[in-house]
Coordinates of C-alpha atoms and ligand atoms in Angstrom, one line a residue:
M28 CA -6.9 -1.7 30.1
T29 CA -6.3 1.8 28.3
K30 CA -8.2 1.7 24.7
T31 CA -6.5 3.6 21.9
A32 CA -8.4 5.5 19.4
L33 CA -7.2 6.7 16.1
I34 CA -9.2 9.8 14.6
T35 CA -8.8 11.2 11.2
G36 CA -9.7 14.6 10.8
I37 CA -9.1 15.5 14.5
T38 CA -8.6 19.4 13.6
G39 CA -12.1 19.3 12.5
Q40 CA -15.0 20.5 14.7
D41 CA -16.0 16.7 15.3
G42 CA -12.6 15.7 16.1
Y43 CA -12.6 18.5 18.7
Y44 CA -15.5 16.9 20.4
L45 CA -14.9 13.4 19.8
S46 CA -11.1 14.0 21.4
A47 CA -12.7 15.5 24.4
F48 CA -15.3 12.9 24.9
L49 CA -12.8 10.0 24.4
L50 CA -10.0 11.5 26.7
E51 CA -12.8 12.0 29.4
K52 CA -13.4 8.4 29.0
G53 CA -9.8 7.5 29.5
Y54 CA -8.9 6.8 26.0
R55 CA -5.2 7.2 24.6
V56 CA -6.4 9.3 21.6
V57 CA -4.1 9.4 18.5
G58 CA -4.9 12.0 15.8
L59 CA -3.9 12.4 12.1
V60 CA -3.2 15.9 11.0
Q61 CA -2.6 16.8 7.2
P62 CA 1.0 17.5 6.5
L63 CA 0.8 21.3 5.4
A64 CA -1.9 22.1 8.2
H65 CA -0.2 22.4 11.4
D66 CA -1.8 25.8 12.2
D67 CA -5.0 24.0 12.2
T68 CA -3.8 22.3 15.5
Q69 CA -4.2 25.4 17.4
F70 CA -7.8 24.7 17.2
L71 CA -7.1 21.8 19.6
A72 CA -5.1 24.0 22.0
P73 CA -7.1 23.1 25.2
L74 CA -6.2 19.3 24.4
T75 CA -2.7 19.0 22.4
D76 CA -0.9 18.0 25.6
Q77 CA -3.2 15.0 26.0
L78 CA -3.2 14.0 22.2
D79 CA -0.8 12.2 20.3
L80 CA -0.9 13.8 16.9
R81 CA 0.7 12.4 13.6
V82 CA 1.1 13.9 10.5
C83 CA -0.4 11.7 7.6
D84 CA -2.8 12.9 4.7
L85 CA -5.7 10.4 3.6
C86 CA -4.5 10.8 0.1
D87 CA -1.2 8.9 1.3
G88 CA -1.8 5.3 1.7
G89 CA 1.4 4.3 2.3
T90 CA 1.9 6.7 5.3
L91 CA -1.7 5.6 6.6
T92 CA -0.5 2.0 6.6
R93 CA 2.7 2.8 8.6
V94 CA 1.0 4.9 11.2
L95 CA -1.8 2.4 11.9
A96 CA 1.0 -0.4 12.2
D97 CA 2.7 1.8 14.9
V98 CA -0.5 2.9 16.9
R99 CA -2.5 -0.4 16.5
P100 CA -5.7 1.3 17.4
D101 CA -8.6 -0.4 19.2
E102 CA -11.1 2.1 17.4
I103 CA -10.7 4.1 14.3
Y104 CA -12.9 7.2 13.8
N105 CA -13.0 8.2 10.0
L106 CA -13.9 11.9 10.1
G107 CA -11.2 13.3 7.7
A108 CA -12.7 14.8 4.4
Q109 CA -13.2 17.5 2.3
S110 CA -16.6 18.3 4.0
H111 CA -18.0 21.5 2.3
V112 CA -20.8 20.4 -0.2
G113 CA -20.8 23.7 -2.2
H114 CA -17.1 23.6 -2.4
S115 CA -17.0 20.0 -3.8
F116 CA -18.8 21.2 -7.0
D117 CA -15.4 23.1 -7.6
V118 CA -13.0 20.3 -6.7
P119 CA -14.9 17.1 -7.3
E120 CA -11.8 14.8 -7.9
M121 CA -9.9 16.1 -4.7
T122 CA -13.5 15.2 -2.9
M123 CA -13.5 11.8 -4.5
N124 CA -9.8 11.2 -3.6
V125 CA -10.2 12.2 0.0
N126 CA -13.7 11.1 0.8
A127 CA -13.9 7.9 -1.1
L128 CA -10.8 6.6 -1.7
G129 CA -9.4 8.2 1.5
T130 CA -11.6 5.7 3.2
L131 CA -10.8 2.8 0.9
R132 CA -7.1 3.4 1.9
L133 CA -7.8 2.9 5.4
L134 CA -9.8 0.0 4.9
E135 CA -7.1 -1.5 2.9
A136 CA -4.5 -0.7 5.5
I137 CA -6.5 -2.5 8.2
R138 CA -6.8 -5.7 5.9
A139 CA -3.1 -5.6 4.8
L140 CA -2.1 -5.4 8.7
K141 CA -4.6 -8.2 9.3
M142 CA -6.4 -6.0 12.0
I143 CA -9.7 -7.0 10.9
E144 CA -10.4 -8.7 13.7
H145 CA -9.0 -6.3 16.4
V146 CA -10.0 -2.8 15.3
R147 CA -13.5 -1.5 15.2
F148 CA -14.3 1.4 12.4
Y149 CA -16.6 4.4 12.3
Q150 CA -17.3 6.1 9.1
A151 CA -18.6 9.5 8.9
S152 CA -21.3 9.0 6.4
T153 CA -23.8 11.8 6.1
S154 CA -27.3 12.7 5.3
E155 CA -26.5 14.3 2.1
I156 CA -26.6 10.8 0.8
F157 CA -30.5 11.1 0.8
G158 CA -30.6 14.1 -1.8
D159 CA -34.1 14.7 -2.6
T160 CA -35.6 11.6 -1.0
L161 CA -38.5 13.0 0.6
P162 CA -38.3 13.5 4.3
P163 CA -38.0 12.0 6.9
Q164 CA -35.1 10.2 6.2
S165 CA -33.9 7.0 7.5
E166 CA -31.7 4.0 7.1
T167 CA -34.1 2.5 4.9
S168 CA -34.8 5.5 2.8
H169 CA -33.6 5.8 -0.9
F170 CA -30.1 7.2 -1.5
N171 CA -30.0 9.8 -4.4
P172 CA -26.9 12.0 -4.1
R173 CA -26.9 15.7 -5.6
S174 CA -23.2 16.8 -5.0
P175 CA -19.8 15.4 -5.5
Y176 CA -19.5 15.4 -1.8
A177 CA -22.5 13.0 -1.5
I178 CA -21.4 10.8 -4.2
A179 CA -17.9 10.5 -2.8
K180 CA -19.4 9.8 0.8
L181 CA -22.0 7.2 -0.6
S182 CA -19.0 5.4 -2.3
A183 CA -17.6 5.2 1.0
H184 CA -20.6 4.2 2.9
F185 CA -20.8 1.1 0.5
M186 CA -17.3 0.3 0.7
V187 CA -17.5 0.3 4.6
K188 CA -20.6 -2.0 4.3
N189 CA -18.7 -4.1 1.6
Y190 CA -15.8 -4.6 4.0
R191 CA -18.3 -5.3 6.9
K192 CA -19.9 -8.3 4.8
A193 CA -16.9 -9.5 2.9
Y194 CA -14.5 -9.7 5.8
G195 CA -16.2 -9.4 8.9
L196 CA -15.0 -6.0 10.2
H197 CA -16.8 -4.3 12.8
A198 CA -17.4 -1.2 10.5
S199 CA -20.4 1.1 11.1
N200 CA -21.7 3.8 9.0
G201 CA -23.0 6.9 11.1
I202 CA -25.4 8.5 8.9
L203 CA -25.4 12.1 10.5
F204 CA -27.6 15.2 9.8
N205 CA -26.1 18.7 10.2
H206 CA -24.6 19.2 13.5
E207 CA -23.0 22.6 14.4
S208 CA -21.2 24.3 17.4
P209 CA -19.0 27.2 17.9
K210 CA -16.0 25.1 16.3
R211 CA -18.1 24.8 13.0
G212 CA -16.0 26.0 10.1
E213 CA -16.7 29.5 8.9
G214 CA -18.0 28.4 5.3
F215 CA -21.1 26.6 6.7
V216 CA -24.1 28.7 6.9
T217 CA -24.7 28.4 10.8
Q218 CA -21.4 29.8 11.8
K219 CA -21.3 32.0 8.7
V220 CA -24.9 33.8 10.1
A221 CA -23.6 33.4 13.8
R222 CA -20.3 35.4 13.1
G223 CA -22.2 38.0 10.7
V224 CA -24.7 38.6 13.4
A225 CA -21.8 39.3 16.2
A226 CA -20.2 41.6 13.7
I227 CA -23.4 43.5 13.1
D228 CA -24.0 43.7 16.8
A229 CA -20.4 45.4 17.3
G230 CA -21.0 47.7 14.3
Q231 CA -18.4 46.1 12.2
Q232 CA -20.8 44.6 9.4
S233 CA -24.3 45.8 8.3
I234 CA -25.5 42.8 6.1
I235 CA -25.0 39.5 5.5
S236 CA -25.2 37.7 2.0
L237 CA -26.5 34.1 1.5
G238 CA -27.5 31.7 -1.0
N239 CA -30.9 29.5 -0.6
L240 CA -32.8 30.6 2.4
N241 CA -35.6 28.0 1.8
A242 CA -33.4 25.2 2.4
E243 CA -34.2 23.1 5.4
R244 CA -31.6 21.3 7.5
D245 CA -32.0 18.9 10.8
W246 CA -29.7 21.0 12.8
G247 CA -28.3 19.3 16.3
H248 CA -25.2 19.9 18.4
A249 CA -21.9 18.3 17.6
R250 CA -21.3 17.4 21.2
D251 CA -24.3 15.1 21.2
Y252 CA -23.4 13.6 17.9
V253 CA -20.1 12.4 19.0
E254 CA -21.6 10.4 21.9
G255 CA -23.4 8.5 19.0
M256 CA -20.6 7.6 17.1
W257 CA -18.6 6.1 20.4
A258 CA -21.9 4.0 21.0
M259 CA -21.9 2.6 17.6
L260 CA -18.6 1.0 18.2
Q261 CA -19.6 -0.4 21.7
Q262 CA -22.3 -2.5 20.0
D263 CA -21.5 -6.4 19.7
K264 CA -22.6 -5.9 16.1
A265 CA -21.6 -3.5 13.7
D266 CA -24.3 -1.6 11.8
D267 CA -25.5 1.7 10.1
Y268 CA -27.3 4.3 12.2
V269 CA -29.1 7.7 11.4
L270 CA -28.2 10.3 14.1
A271 CA -30.7 13.4 13.9
T272 CA -33.0 15.6 16.1
G273 CA -36.2 14.9 14.0
Q274 CA -37.0 18.5 13.5
S275 CA -36.0 20.6 10.7
Q276 CA -35.6 24.6 10.1
S277 CA -35.1 26.5 7.1
V278 CA -32.1 29.0 6.8
R279 CA -34.8 32.0 6.8
R280 CA -35.5 30.5 10.5
L281 CA -32.0 30.0 11.4
C282 CA -31.3 33.9 10.8
E283 CA -34.4 34.9 12.9
E284 CA -33.2 33.0 15.7
M285 CA -29.7 34.0 15.7
F286 CA -30.6 38.0 15.0
K287 CA -32.9 37.6 18.3
Y288 CA -30.1 37.1 20.4
I289 CA -29.1 40.6 19.8
G290 CA -32.4 41.9 20.0
V291 CA -33.2 42.4 16.2
S292 CA -36.6 40.9 15.0
L293 CA -36.4 40.4 11.0
V294 CA -39.1 40.8 8.7
W295 CA -38.9 39.4 5.3
Q296 CA -39.7 41.4 1.9
G297 CA -39.2 40.3 -1.8
Q298 CA -38.7 37.1 -3.2
G299 CA -36.0 34.9 -4.7
E300 CA -32.8 36.6 -5.5
N301 CA -34.7 40.0 -4.5
E302 CA -35.5 38.7 -0.9
R303 CA -34.2 40.9 2.1
G304 CA -34.3 40.3 5.7
I305 CA -35.2 43.7 7.4
D306 CA -34.8 44.9 10.8
A307 CA -38.4 45.6 12.0
N308 CA -37.5 48.4 14.2
T309 CA -34.9 50.5 12.1
G310 CA -35.9 49.4 8.4
E311 CA -32.0 48.5 8.0
V312 CA -31.5 45.7 5.4
R313 CA -29.4 42.8 7.3
I314 CA -29.8 40.0 5.0
D315 CA -29.5 39.8 1.2
V316 CA -29.5 36.9 -1.3
D317 CA -26.3 36.6 -3.5
P318 CA -26.6 34.0 -6.2
Q319 CA -22.8 33.5 -5.7
F320 CA -23.8 31.2 -2.8
F321 CA -26.4 29.1 -4.8
R322 CA -25.1 25.6 -5.3
P323 CA -25.6 23.9 -8.9
L324 CA -27.9 21.2 -7.5
E325 CA -29.5 22.0 -4.0
V326 CA -30.9 19.3 -1.5
E327 CA -34.0 21.3 -0.3
N328 CA -35.1 19.2 3.0
L329 CA -33.4 16.9 5.2
L330 CA -35.2 15.6 8.4
G331 CA -33.9 12.3 9.9
D332 CA -35.9 9.7 11.7
A333 CA -33.3 8.4 14.4
R334 CA -35.5 5.8 16.0
K335 CA -33.1 3.0 15.4
A336 CA -30.4 4.9 17.2
R337 CA -32.7 5.6 20.1
D338 CA -33.9 2.0 20.4
V339 CA -30.4 0.3 19.8
L340 CA -27.9 2.7 20.9
G341 CA -30.1 4.3 23.5
W342 CA -29.0 7.7 21.9
H343 CA -31.1 10.9 21.9
P344 CA -30.0 14.4 21.2
K345 CA -29.9 16.6 24.4
I346 CA -29.0 20.2 23.2
S347 CA -31.8 21.9 21.7
F348 CA -31.7 24.1 18.4
E349 CA -32.3 27.2 20.4
D350 CA -29.6 26.5 22.6
M351 CA -27.2 25.7 20.2
V352 CA -27.8 28.9 18.4
C353 CA -27.4 30.7 21.5
E354 CA -24.2 29.2 22.1
M355 CA -23.0 30.0 18.7
V356 CA -23.7 33.6 18.9
E357 CA -22.4 34.1 22.1
E358 CA -19.2 32.6 21.0
A359 CA -18.9 34.7 18.2
K360 CA -19.7 37.6 20.2
S361 CA -16.9 37.0 23.0
C362 CA -14.6 36.5 19.9
I363 CA -15.1 39.9 19.0
A364 CA -14.9 41.4 22.5
Ligands
NAP408 P1 -14.8 19.4 9.2 O1 -14.7 20.4 10.6 O2 -14.4 19.9 8.0 O3 -13.3 18.8 9.5 C1 -12.7 17.8 8.2 C2 -11.4 17.3 8.9 O4 -10.8 16.8 7.8 C3 -10.5 18.5 9.0 O5 -9.7 18.0 10.5 C4 -9.4 18.3 8.0 O6 -8.0 18.8 8.1 C5 -9.5 16.9 7.8 N1 -9.0 16.7 6.3 C6 -9.5 17.1 5.0 N2 -8.8 16.6 4.1 C7 -7.9 15.9 4.5 C8 -6.9 15.0 4.0 N3 -6.5 14.8 2.7 N4 -6.1 14.1 4.8 C9 -6.4 14.0 5.9 N5 -7.2 14.7 7.0 C10 -8.0 15.8 6.0 O7 -15.9 18.2 9.4 P2 -17.0 17.9 10.5 O8 -18.0 19.0 10.5 O9 -15.9 17.8 11.8 O10 -17.2 16.7 10.1 C11 -16.6 15.4 10.4 C12 -16.8 14.4 9.5 O11 -18.2 14.1 9.1 C13 -16.6 14.7 7.9 O12 -16.2 13.6 7.1 C14 -17.8 15.2 7.5 O13 -17.8 15.0 5.8 C15 -18.9 14.4 8.1 N6 -19.9 15.0 8.5 C16 -20.3 16.0 8.9 C17 -21.5 16.7 9.4 C18 -21.8 17.9 10.0 O14 -22.8 18.2 10.0 N7 -20.5 18.4 10.6 C19 -22.7 15.7 8.9 C20 -22.5 14.6 8.4 C21 -21.2 14.1 8.2 P3 -8.0 20.4 8.0 O15 -8.5 21.2 9.2 O16 -6.4 20.5 8.0 O17 -8.5 21.1 6.9
F7E409 O1 -25.5 24.6 4.1 C1 -27.9 26.6 2.4 C2 -27.1 25.8 1.6 O2 -22.9 24.5 4.0 C3 -26.7 24.3 4.7 C4 -21.6 19.6 6.0 O3 -21.3 19.4 7.4 O4 -24.1 19.3 6.5 C5 -23.3 20.0 6.0 O5 -23.4 20.3 4.6 C6 -27.8 24.9 3.9 C7 -27.4 24.3 2.4 O6 -24.1 22.5 5.1 C8 -25.5 29.8 2.3 O7 -27.3 25.7 0.1 C9 -27.8 29.2 2.2 O8 -28.9 24.2 1.6 O9 -24.3 24.9 6.3 P1 -24.0 24.0 4.9 P2 -24.6 21.5 4.6 O10 -24.5 21.6 2.8 O11 -26.0 21.0 4.7 C10 -23.9 17.8 5.9 C11 -25.0 17.0 6.6 C12 -22.6 17.3 5.6 O12 -22.6 16.1 5.8 C13 -21.5 18.5 5.2 O13 -20.3 17.8 5.5 O14 -27.8 26.3 3.8 N1 -27.0 28.3 2.3 N2 -26.9 30.3 2.2 C14 -25.7 28.5 2.7 N3 -24.8 27.6 2.9 C15 -23.7 28.0 2.8 N4 -22.7 27.5 3.4 N5 -23.3 29.4 2.9 C16 -24.4 30.1 2.7 O15 -24.0 31.6 2.3

């Protein structure tokens, strides 16, 4: 029997990899795209023939309900969000509306349509909910969100738990640590550095300006993480799981790795806003610090403990940080060529 999956946020990075994964498994995949965002579907170009795309905003509960009633999915993956942490300080109300209330609208639509017993629900929760809780962070760590993004996601996280406990909905939170790929949005630091490195290599740019170089993140590859999302919905019992690599790197180290792929070895000089990453061979400044990229509050160190996902789901990441970095820089270079 063909299963139907409904994906919100299908035009995003994870939407792309999850669609490809589910199509490969023989699913019928229905995706929601925002009403004014049709250009974004170009991103899905290699898959669009096989996808059923519906126009719907997570802020529009009526349309969500109608789409759900029509599609009657077996599995729902709620990936749609305003996902940029820094931007959430500029648009906190919109972030709450999409990330927190958008999730609630979906859950209420499921309840109103009496689909509780027939559907399984995945919620894109996030390591950002840990905030400044000391690493390693696991499912039992303290939540201490430090941005409107994280607060909205934590609200959605608890709402999902509540629908699971109150109504018996098969609903799981995937507490995912950072995962990247060539499909990553350009506002995120990995893609910004990958594209900057490719532009420097092509002689089109000379310097990359960044914010906090000390921040440490547990960076994996999105292709691995969407497998974990699916695995959560195949369990008899719904639960919450951390997905992470168990290794963290600083933004500074990310820059060093990415520059290595164009044969540049970086040395660091100065401190704070005056820090510079310099090409050890030529003396040219390749990285500087611009305070406009600092956040009003920062999450300094995220490092996940994914033992529960390994033991229960049999999930473990296969793509290394170095291979992910290589793929991103190679793809950025090929887009320029
Ligand atoms: P992304 O690339 O930013 O994709 C977000 C998606 O949400 C896009 O398709 C976007 O549509 C859609 N969206 C935004 N506002 C919407 C609205 N009002 N109504 C309907 N759709 C809307 O994010 P991602 O990296 O794929 O991440 C997927 C999910 O996982 C997000 O919820 C994110 O917060 C969460 N997450 C990501 C990571 C990570 O490291 N990538 C880690 C933990 C959790 P447009 O394309 O039209 O803007
Ligand atoms: O920042 C620092 C920045 O924007 C990573 C989202 O998918 O993962 C992502 O959130 C770090 C931060 O990702 C720049 O301050 C320095 O410490 O790539 P990012 P994020 O904030 O970790 C989590 C798990 C999610 O859930 C989110 O949806 O890098 N940083 N300089 C910079 N960051 C950016 N964006 N730009 C800079 O110039």
